[in-house]
Each structure stands twice: as structure tokens, then as C-alpha cells.
PDB file of C-alpha atoms in Angstrom:
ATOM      1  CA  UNK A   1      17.826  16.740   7.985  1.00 66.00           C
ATOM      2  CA  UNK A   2      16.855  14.990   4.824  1.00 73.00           C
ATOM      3  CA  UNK A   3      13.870  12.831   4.490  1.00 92.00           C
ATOM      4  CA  UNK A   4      14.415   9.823   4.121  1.00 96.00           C
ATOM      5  CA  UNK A   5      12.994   9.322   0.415  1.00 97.00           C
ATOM      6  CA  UNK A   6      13.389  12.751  -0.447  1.00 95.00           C
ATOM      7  CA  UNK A   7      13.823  13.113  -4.179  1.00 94.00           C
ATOM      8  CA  UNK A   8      12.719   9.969  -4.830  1.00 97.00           C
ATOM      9  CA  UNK A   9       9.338   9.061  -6.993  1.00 98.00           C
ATOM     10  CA  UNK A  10       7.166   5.651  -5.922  1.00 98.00           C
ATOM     11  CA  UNK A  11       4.408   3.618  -7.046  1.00 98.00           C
ATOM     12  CA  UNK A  12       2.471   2.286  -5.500  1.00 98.00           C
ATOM     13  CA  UNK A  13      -0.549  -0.533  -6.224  1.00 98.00           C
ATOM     14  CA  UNK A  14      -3.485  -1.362  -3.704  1.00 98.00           C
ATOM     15  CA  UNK A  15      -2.947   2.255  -2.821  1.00 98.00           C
ATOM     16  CA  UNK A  16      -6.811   3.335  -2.248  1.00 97.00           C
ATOM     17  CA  UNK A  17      -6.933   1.319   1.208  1.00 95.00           C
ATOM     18  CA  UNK A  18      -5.004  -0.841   3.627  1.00 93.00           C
ATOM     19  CA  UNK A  19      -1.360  -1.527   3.340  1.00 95.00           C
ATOM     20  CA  UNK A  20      -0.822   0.310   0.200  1.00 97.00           C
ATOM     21  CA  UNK A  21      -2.635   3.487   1.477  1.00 97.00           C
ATOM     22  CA  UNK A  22      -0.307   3.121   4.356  1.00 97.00           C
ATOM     23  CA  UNK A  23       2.798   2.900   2.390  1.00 98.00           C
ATOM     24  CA  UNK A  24       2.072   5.996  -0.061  1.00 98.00           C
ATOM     25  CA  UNK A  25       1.376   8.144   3.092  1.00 98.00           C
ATOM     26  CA  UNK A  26       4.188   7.231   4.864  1.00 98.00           C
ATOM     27  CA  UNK A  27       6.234   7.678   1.913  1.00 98.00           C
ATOM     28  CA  UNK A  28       4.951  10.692   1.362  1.00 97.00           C
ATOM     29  CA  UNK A  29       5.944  12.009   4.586  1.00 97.00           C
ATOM     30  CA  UNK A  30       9.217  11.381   4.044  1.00 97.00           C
ATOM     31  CA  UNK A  31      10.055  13.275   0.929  1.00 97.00           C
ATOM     32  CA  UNK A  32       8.720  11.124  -1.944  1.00 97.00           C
ATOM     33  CA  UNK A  33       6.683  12.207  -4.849  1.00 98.00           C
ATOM     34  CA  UNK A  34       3.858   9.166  -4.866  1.00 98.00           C
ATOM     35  CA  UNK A  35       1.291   7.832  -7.730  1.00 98.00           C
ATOM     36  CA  UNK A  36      -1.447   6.304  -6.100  1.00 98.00           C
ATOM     37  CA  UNK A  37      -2.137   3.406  -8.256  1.00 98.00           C
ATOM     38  CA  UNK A  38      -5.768   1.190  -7.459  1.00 98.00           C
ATOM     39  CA  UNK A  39      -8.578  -0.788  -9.514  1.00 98.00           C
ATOM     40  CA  UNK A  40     -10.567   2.264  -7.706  1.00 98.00           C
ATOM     41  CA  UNK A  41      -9.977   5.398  -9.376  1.00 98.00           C
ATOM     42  CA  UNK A  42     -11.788   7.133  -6.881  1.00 98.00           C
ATOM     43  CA  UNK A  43      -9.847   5.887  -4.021  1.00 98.00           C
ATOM     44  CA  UNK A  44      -6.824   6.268  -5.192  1.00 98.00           C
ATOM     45  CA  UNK A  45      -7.560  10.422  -6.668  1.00 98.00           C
ATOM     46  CA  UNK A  46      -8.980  10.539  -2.843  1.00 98.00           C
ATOM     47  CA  UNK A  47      -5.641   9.315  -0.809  1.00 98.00           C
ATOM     48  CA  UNK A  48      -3.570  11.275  -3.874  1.00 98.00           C
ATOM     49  CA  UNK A  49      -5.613  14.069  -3.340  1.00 98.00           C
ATOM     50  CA  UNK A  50      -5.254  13.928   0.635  1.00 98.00           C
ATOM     51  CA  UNK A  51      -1.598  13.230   0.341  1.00 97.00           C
ATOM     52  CA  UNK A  52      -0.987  16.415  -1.821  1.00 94.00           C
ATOM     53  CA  UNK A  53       2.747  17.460  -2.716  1.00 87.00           C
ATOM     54  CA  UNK A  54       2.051  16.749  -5.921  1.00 85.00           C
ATOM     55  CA  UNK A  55       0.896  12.624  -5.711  1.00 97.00           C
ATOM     56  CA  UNK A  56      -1.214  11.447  -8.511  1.00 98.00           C
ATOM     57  CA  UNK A  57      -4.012   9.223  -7.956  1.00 98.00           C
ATOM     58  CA  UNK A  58      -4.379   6.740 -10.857  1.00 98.00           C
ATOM     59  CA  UNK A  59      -7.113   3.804 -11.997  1.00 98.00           C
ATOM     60  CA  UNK A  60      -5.484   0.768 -12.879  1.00 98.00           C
ATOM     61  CA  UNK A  61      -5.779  -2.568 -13.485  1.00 98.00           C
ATOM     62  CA  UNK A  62      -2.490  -4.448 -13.107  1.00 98.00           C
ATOM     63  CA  UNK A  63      -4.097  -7.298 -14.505  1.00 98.00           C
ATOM     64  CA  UNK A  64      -3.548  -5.468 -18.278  1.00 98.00           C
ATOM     65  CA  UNK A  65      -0.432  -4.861 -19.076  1.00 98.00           C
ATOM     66  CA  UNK A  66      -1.159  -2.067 -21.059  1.00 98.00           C
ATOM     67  CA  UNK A  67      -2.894  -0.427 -18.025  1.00 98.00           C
ATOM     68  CA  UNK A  68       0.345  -1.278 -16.393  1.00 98.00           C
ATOM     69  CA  UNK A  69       2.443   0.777 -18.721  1.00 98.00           C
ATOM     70  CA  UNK A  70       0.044   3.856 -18.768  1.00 98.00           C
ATOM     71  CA  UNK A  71       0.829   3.648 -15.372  1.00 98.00           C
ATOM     72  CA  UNK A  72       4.356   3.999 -15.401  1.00 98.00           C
ATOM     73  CA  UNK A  73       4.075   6.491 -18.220  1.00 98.00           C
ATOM     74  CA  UNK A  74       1.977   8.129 -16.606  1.00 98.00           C
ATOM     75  CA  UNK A  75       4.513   8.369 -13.423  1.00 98.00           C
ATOM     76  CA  UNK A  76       7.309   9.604 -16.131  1.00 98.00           C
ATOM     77  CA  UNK A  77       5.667  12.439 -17.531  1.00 98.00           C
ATOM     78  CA  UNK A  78       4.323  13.706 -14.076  1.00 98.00           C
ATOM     79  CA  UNK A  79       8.029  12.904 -11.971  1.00 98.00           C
ATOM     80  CA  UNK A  80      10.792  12.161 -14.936  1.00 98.00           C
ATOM     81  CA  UNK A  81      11.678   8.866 -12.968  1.00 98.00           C
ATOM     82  CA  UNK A  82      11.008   5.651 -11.085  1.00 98.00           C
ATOM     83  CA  UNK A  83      12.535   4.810  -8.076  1.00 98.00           C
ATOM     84  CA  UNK A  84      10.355   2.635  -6.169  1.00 98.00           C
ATOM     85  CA  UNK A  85       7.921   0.187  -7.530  1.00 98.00           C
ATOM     86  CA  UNK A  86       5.507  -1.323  -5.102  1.00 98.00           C
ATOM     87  CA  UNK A  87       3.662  -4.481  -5.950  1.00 98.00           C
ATOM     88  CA  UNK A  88       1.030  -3.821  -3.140  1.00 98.00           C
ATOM     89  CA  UNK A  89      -2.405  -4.843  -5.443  1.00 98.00           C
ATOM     90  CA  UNK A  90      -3.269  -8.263  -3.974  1.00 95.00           C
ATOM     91  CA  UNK A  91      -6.526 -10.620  -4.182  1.00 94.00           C
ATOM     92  CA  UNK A  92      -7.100 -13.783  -2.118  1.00 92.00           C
ATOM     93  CA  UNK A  93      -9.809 -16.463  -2.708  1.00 93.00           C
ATOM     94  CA  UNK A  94     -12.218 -17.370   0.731  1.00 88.00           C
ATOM     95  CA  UNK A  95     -11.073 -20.222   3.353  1.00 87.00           C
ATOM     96  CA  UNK A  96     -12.086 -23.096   2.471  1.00 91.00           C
ATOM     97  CA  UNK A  97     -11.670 -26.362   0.743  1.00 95.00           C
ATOM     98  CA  UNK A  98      -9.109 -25.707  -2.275  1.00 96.00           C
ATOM     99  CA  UNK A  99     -11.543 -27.670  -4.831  1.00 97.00           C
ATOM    100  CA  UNK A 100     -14.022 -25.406  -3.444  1.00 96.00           C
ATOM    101  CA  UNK A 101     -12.066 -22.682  -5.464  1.00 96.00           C
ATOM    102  CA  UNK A 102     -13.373 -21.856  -9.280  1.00 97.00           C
ATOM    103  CA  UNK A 103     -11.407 -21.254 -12.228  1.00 98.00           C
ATOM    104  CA  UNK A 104     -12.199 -17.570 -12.614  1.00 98.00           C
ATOM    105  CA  UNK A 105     -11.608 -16.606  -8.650  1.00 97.00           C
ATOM    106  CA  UNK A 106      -8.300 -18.723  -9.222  1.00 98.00           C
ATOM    107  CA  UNK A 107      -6.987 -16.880 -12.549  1.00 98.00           C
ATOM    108  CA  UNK A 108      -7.399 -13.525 -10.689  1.00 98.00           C
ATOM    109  CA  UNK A 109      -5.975 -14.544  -7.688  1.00 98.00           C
ATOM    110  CA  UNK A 110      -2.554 -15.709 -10.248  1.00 98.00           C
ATOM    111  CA  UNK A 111      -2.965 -12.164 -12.635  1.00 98.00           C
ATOM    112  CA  UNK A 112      -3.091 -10.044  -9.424  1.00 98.00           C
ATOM    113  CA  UNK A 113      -0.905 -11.776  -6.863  1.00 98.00           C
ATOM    114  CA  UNK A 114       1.466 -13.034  -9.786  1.00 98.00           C
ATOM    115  CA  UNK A 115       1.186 -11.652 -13.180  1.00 98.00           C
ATOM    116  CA  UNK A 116       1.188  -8.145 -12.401  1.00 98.00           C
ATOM    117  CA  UNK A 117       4.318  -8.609 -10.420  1.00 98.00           C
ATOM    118  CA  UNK A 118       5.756  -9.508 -14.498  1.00 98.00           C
ATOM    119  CA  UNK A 119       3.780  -6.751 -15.535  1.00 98.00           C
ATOM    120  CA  UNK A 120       5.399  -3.672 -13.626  1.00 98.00           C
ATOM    121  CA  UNK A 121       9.006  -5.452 -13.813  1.00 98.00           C
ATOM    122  CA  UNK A 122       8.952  -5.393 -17.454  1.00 98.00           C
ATOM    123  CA  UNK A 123       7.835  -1.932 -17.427  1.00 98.00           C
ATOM    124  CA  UNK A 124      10.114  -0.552 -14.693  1.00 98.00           C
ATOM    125  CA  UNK A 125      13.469  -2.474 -15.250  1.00 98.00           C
ATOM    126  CA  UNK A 126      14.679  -0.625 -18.274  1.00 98.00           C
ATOM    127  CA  UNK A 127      13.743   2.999 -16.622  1.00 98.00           C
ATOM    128  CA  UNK A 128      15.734   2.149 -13.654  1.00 98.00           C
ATOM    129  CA  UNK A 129      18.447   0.462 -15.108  1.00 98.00           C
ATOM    130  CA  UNK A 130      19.133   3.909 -17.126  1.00 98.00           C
ATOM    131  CA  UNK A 131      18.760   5.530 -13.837  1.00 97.00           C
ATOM    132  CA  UNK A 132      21.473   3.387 -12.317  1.00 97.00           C
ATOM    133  CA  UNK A 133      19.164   1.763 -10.220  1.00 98.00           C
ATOM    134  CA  UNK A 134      15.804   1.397  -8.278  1.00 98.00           C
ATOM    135  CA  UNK A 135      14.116  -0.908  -5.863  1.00 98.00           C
ATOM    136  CA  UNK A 136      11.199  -3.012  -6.600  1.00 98.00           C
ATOM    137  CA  UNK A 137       9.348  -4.354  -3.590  1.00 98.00           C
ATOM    138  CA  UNK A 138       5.704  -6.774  -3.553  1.00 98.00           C
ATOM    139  CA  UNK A 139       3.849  -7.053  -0.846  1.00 98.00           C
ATOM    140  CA  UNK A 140       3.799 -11.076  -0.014  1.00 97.00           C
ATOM    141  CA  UNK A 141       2.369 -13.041   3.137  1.00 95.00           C
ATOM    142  CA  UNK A 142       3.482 -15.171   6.349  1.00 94.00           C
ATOM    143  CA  UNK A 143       1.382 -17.661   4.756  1.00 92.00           C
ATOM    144  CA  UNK A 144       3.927 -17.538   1.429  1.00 95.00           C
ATOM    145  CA  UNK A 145       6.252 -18.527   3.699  1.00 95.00           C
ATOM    146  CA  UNK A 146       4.390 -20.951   6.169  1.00 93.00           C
ATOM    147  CA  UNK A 147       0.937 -22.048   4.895  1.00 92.00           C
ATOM    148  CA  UNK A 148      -2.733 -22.045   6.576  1.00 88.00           C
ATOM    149  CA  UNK A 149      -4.853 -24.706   5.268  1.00 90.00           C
ATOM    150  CA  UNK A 150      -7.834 -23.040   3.696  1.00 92.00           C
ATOM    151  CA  UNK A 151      -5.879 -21.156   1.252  1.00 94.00           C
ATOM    152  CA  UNK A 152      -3.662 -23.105  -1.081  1.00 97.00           C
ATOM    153  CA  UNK A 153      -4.145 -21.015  -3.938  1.00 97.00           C
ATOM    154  CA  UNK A 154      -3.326 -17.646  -1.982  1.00 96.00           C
ATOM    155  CA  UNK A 155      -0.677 -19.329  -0.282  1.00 97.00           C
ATOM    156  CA  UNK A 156       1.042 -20.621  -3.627  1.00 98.00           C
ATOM    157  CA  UNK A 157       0.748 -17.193  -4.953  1.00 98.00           C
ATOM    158  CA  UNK A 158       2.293 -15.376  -2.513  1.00 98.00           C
ATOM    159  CA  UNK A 159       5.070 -18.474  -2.046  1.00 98.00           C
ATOM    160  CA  UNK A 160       5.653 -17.358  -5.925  1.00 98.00           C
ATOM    161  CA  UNK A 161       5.670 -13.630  -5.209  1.00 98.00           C
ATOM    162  CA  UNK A 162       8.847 -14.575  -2.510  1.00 98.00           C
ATOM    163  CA  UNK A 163      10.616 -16.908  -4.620  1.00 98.00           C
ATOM    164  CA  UNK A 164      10.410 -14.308  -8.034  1.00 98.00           C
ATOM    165  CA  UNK A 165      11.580 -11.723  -5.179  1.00 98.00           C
ATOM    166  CA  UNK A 166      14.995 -13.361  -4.397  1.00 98.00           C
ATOM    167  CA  UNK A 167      15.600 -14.911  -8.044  1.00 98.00           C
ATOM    168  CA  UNK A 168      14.983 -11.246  -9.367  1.00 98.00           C
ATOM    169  CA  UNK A 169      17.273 -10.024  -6.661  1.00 98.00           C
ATOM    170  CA  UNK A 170      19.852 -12.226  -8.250  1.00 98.00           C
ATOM    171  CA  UNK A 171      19.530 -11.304 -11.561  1.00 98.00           C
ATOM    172  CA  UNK A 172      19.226  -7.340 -11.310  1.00 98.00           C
ATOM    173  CA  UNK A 173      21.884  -6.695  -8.642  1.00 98.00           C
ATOM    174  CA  UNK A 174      24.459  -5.910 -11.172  1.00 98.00           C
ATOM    175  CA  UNK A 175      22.376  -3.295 -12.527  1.00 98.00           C
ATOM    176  CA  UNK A 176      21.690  -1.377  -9.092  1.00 98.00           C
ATOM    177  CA  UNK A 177      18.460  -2.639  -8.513  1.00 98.00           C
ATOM    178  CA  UNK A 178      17.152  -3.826  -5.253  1.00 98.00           C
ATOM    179  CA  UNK A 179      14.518  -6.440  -5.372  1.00 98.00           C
ATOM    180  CA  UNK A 180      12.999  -7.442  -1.364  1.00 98.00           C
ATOM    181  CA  UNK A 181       9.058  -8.621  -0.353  1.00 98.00           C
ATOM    182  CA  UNK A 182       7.155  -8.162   2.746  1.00 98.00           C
ATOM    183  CA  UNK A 183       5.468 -10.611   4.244  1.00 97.00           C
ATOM    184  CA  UNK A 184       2.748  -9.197   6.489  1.00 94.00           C
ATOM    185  CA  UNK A 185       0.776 -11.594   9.164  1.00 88.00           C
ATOM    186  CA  UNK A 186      -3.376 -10.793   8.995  1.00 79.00           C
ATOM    187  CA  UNK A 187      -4.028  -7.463   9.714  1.00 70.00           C
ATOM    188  CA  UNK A 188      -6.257  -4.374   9.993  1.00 65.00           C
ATOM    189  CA  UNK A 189      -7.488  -4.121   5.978  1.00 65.00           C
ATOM    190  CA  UNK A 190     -10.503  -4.732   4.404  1.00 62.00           C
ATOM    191  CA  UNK A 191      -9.228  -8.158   3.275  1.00 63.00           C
ATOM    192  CA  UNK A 192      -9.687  -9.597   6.068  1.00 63.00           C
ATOM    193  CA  UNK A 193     -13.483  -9.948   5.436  1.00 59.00           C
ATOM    194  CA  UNK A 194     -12.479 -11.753   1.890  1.00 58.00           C
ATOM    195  CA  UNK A 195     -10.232 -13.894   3.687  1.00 61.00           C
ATOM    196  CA  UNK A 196     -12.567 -15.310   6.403  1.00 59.00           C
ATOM    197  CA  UNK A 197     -16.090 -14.211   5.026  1.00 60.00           C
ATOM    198  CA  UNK A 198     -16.417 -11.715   7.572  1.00 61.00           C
ATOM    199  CA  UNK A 199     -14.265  -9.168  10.054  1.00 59.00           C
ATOM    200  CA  UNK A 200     -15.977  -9.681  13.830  1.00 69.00           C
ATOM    201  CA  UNK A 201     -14.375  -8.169  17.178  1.00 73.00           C
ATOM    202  CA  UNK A 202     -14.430 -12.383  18.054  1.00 73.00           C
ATOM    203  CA  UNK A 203     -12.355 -13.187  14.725  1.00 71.00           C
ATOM    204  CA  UNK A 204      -9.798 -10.358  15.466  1.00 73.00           C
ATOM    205  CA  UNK A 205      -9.657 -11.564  18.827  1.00 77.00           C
ATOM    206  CA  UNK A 206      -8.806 -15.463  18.131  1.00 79.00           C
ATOM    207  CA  UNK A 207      -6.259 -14.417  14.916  1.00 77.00           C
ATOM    208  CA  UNK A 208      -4.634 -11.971  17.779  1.00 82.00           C
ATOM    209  CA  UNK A 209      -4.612 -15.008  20.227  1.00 82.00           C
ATOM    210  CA  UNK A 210      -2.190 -16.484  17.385  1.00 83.00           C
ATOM    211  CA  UNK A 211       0.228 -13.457  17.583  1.00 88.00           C
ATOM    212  CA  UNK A 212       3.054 -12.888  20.293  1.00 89.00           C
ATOM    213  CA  UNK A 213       2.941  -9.293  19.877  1.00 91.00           C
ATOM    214  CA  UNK A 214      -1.011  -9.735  20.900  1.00 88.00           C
ATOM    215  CA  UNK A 215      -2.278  -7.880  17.639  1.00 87.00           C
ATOM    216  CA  UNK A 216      -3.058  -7.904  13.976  1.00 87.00           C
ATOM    217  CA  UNK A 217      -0.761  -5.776  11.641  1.00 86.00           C
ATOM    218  CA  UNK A 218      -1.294  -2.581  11.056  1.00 92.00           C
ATOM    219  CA  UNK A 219      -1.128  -0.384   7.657  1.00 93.00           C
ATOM    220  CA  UNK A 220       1.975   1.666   9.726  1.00 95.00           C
ATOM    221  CA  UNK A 221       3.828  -1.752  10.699  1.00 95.00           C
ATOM    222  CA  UNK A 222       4.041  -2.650   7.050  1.00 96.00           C
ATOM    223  CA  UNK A 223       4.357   0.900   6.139  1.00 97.00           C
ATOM    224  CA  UNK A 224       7.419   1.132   8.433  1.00 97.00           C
ATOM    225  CA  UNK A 225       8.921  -1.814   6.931  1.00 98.00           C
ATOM    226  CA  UNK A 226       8.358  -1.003   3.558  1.00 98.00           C
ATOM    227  CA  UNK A 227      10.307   2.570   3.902  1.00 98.00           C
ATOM    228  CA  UNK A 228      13.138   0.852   5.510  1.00 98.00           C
ATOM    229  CA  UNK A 229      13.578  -1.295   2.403  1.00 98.00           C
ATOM    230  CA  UNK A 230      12.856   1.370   0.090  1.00 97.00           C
ATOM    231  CA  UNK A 231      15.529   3.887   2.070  1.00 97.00           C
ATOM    232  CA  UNK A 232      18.787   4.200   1.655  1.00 96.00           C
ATOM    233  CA  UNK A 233      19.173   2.747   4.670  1.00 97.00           C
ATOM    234  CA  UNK A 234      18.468  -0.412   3.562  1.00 98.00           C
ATOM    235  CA  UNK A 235      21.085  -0.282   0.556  1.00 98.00           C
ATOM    236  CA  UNK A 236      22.685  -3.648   1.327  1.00 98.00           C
ATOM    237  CA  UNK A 237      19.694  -5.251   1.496  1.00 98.00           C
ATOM    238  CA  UNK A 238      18.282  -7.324  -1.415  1.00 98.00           C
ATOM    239  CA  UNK A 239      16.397 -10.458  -1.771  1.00 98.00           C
ATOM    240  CA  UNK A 240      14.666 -10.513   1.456  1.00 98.00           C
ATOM    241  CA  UNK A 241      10.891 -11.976   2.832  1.00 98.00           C
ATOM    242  CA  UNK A 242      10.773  -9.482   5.797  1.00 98.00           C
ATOM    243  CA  UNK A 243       8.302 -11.232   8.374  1.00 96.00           C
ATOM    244  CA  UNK A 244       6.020  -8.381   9.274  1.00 95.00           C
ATOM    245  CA  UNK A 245       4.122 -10.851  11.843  1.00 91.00           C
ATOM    246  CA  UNK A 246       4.520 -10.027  15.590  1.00 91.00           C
ATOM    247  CA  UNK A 247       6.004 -12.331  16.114  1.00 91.00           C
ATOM    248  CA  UNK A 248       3.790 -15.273  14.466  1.00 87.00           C
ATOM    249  CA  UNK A 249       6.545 -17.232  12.845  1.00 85.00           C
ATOM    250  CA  UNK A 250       8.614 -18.201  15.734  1.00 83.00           C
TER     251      UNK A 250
END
């Protein structure tokens, strides 16, 4: 039986850790050749290397655009093609009061979370278009869609991420391209700590209190979800926010 992305090439951002490092393994076990993409180099040669089958592990700022292209050149020469593009790379300012938040902390949040979504589509478009088509997916939030005081400028970001997501879908259909988010509740990642200012068994335990399911997200949950809408499975699917929450948003 086939795997489910077999013959198919991905990238991957945020790939050294969390939900990206989740998504490139699971991806990987099902047939697809990955590039680990991450601000750390090491990180992302380490899951690359771990991964094997040929994955390339890549440092990259998706901040630059012309870090951004090396990236997807560098995915050409090494595969030939692009089938998958995952905006994963994501950056969040602290709870708090939003005029707490500085210029600088809220231009990176915007060049991560946003610009670097405009980035990789301007890069990837044209390659899959010539291919017939492609899927790009970005890793969003439940708080895109339903917003937690304490993080307005995260929040906006990732409300952008989800509206770009279906108005892309809109405009790339005709050209085979499949264009869907994910929008993940808190989970098990290092950001957690940058959201709240610190990752406690007691913090865990009140977020999970929040959750109907009884638990944070896991790298696997999104990972699962994110190879559904990367399969073929998923081939009539385009322009969707899929809730990854437990439940949360009911």
C-alpha cells in the first residue's frame, strides 16, 4: 500500500521543535522527501539528520526573503519539486497588556506570523503552478479564530494568517493549488513558556481544565491534521481553519 505522501517533497518551517518537528516526522513516515527548515540550523540538520531518507535540514530566516528563496532553491536542486509548503515558523509576544508590547517584539511577531507567509507564497506559487499544483498550509491558532485577552497582537496575526488562507484558496484554485490553516489550541511546545512566561505542571493543568478533551495539543494531533490536508485524501478540501483544539471552541 502506498504511503500516503509518497513521492511527494515538503517544507517545512519551525521544523527544529514542536509542531513543525512533528509534522516533518510524520511526513516523513509516510513517503515524503522533507527539508527541515528553522532559525536553528542545528536543530533542524539534527531532526533532518534523525529523519534520514534523504531530508535536508536547513537554517533559515523566513523573515528575509532572500533566505526564503535559498530555501526553496535549495529544496529544488536536492528533490526537483515542491509539493507541500508549510508555514509552521511562528513567534508570539508575552500575555499581557497590549501597550505593554514594543515596537520591535511587535514587527517580528508581523514578519514571522505574517510576512513570511508572503514570502514562501511568492516563492512557491510559480513552481507549483508548473507542476499542476501543490498545497500550501500555515500553521494558525484557536485564538485567530476566537481571541484571549493578553494577546492582541498574536491574535491579529494569526486572525491574518486564516483570512490570507481562504482568500488565497480563492485565488489559486484554478491553478491546482490547495491553500488550508490549522488552528492548534495551546499545546505541548516550547512556546508555551513565551506565551505565559513560564511552562509549570499547575499552568498545564488550569489551560487543560479549559479543554473538553482534558489535554493540551500535542506535536502528533497537529501532525495528524496537517497530513490529512496535505494527502490526497484531503483533495476537495481548500480554504479551511481546521480547529485542532479538543474540543475548546464549542
Amino acid at each position: 500500500m502506498m504511503a500516503r505522501l509518497e513521492n511527494k517533497v515538503a517544507i517545512v518551517t519551525g521544523a527544529a521543535s514542536g509542531f513543525g518537528e512533528g509534522m516533518a516526522r510524520r511526513f516523513a513516515e509516510e513517503g515524503a522527501k522533507v527539508v527541515v527548515a528553522d532559525l536553528n540550523a542545528k536543530g533542524a540538520e539534527r531532526v533532518a539528520s534523525e529523519i534520514g531518507g534523504g531530508a535536508i535540514g536547513l537554517g533559515v530566516d523566513v523573515t528575509l526573503r532572500a533566505e526564503v528563496d535559498e530555501m526553496v532553491y535549495a529544496a529544488m536542486q536536492a528533490f526537483g519539486r515542491v509539493d507541500l509548503m508549510v508555514n509552521n515558523a511562528g513567534f508570539t509576544h508575552r500575555s499581557g497588556s497590549l501597550t505593554d508590547v514594543d515596537e520591535e517584539t511587535f514587527d517580528l511577531v508581523a514578519d514571522v506570523n505574517m510576512k513570511a507567509v508572503y514570502f514562501s507564497t511568492l516563492a512557491v506559487v510559480p513552481i507549483m503552478e508548473r507542476q499542476g499544483g501543490g498545497s500550501i498550509l500555515t500553521t494558525a491558532s484557536v485564538t485567530g479564530l476566537r481571541p484571549e485577552a493578553g494577546l492582541t497582537w498574536f491574535n491579529a496575526s494569526k486572525g491574518w494568517a486564516i483570512t490570507a488562507t481562504k482568500s488565497m484558496a480563492l485565488e489559486l484554485a484554478p491553478k491546482g493549488i490547495r491553500v488550508n490553516c490549522l488552528c492548534p489550541v495551546f499545546g505541548e511546545t516550547g512556546m508555551l513558556a513565551n506565551f505565559r512566561g513560564a511552562d509549570t505542571p499547575e499552568l498545564r493543568g488550569r489551560l487543560s481544565a479549559e479543554i473538553p478533551l482534558g489535554r493540551l495539543s500535542t506535536p502528533l494531533d497537529v501532525a495528524n491534521a496537517a497530513l490529512w490536508l496535505a494527502s490526497d485524501e484531503a483533495a476537495f478540501i481548500t480554504g479551511v481553519a481546521l480547529e485542532v483544539d479538543g474540543g475548546r471552541g464549542i
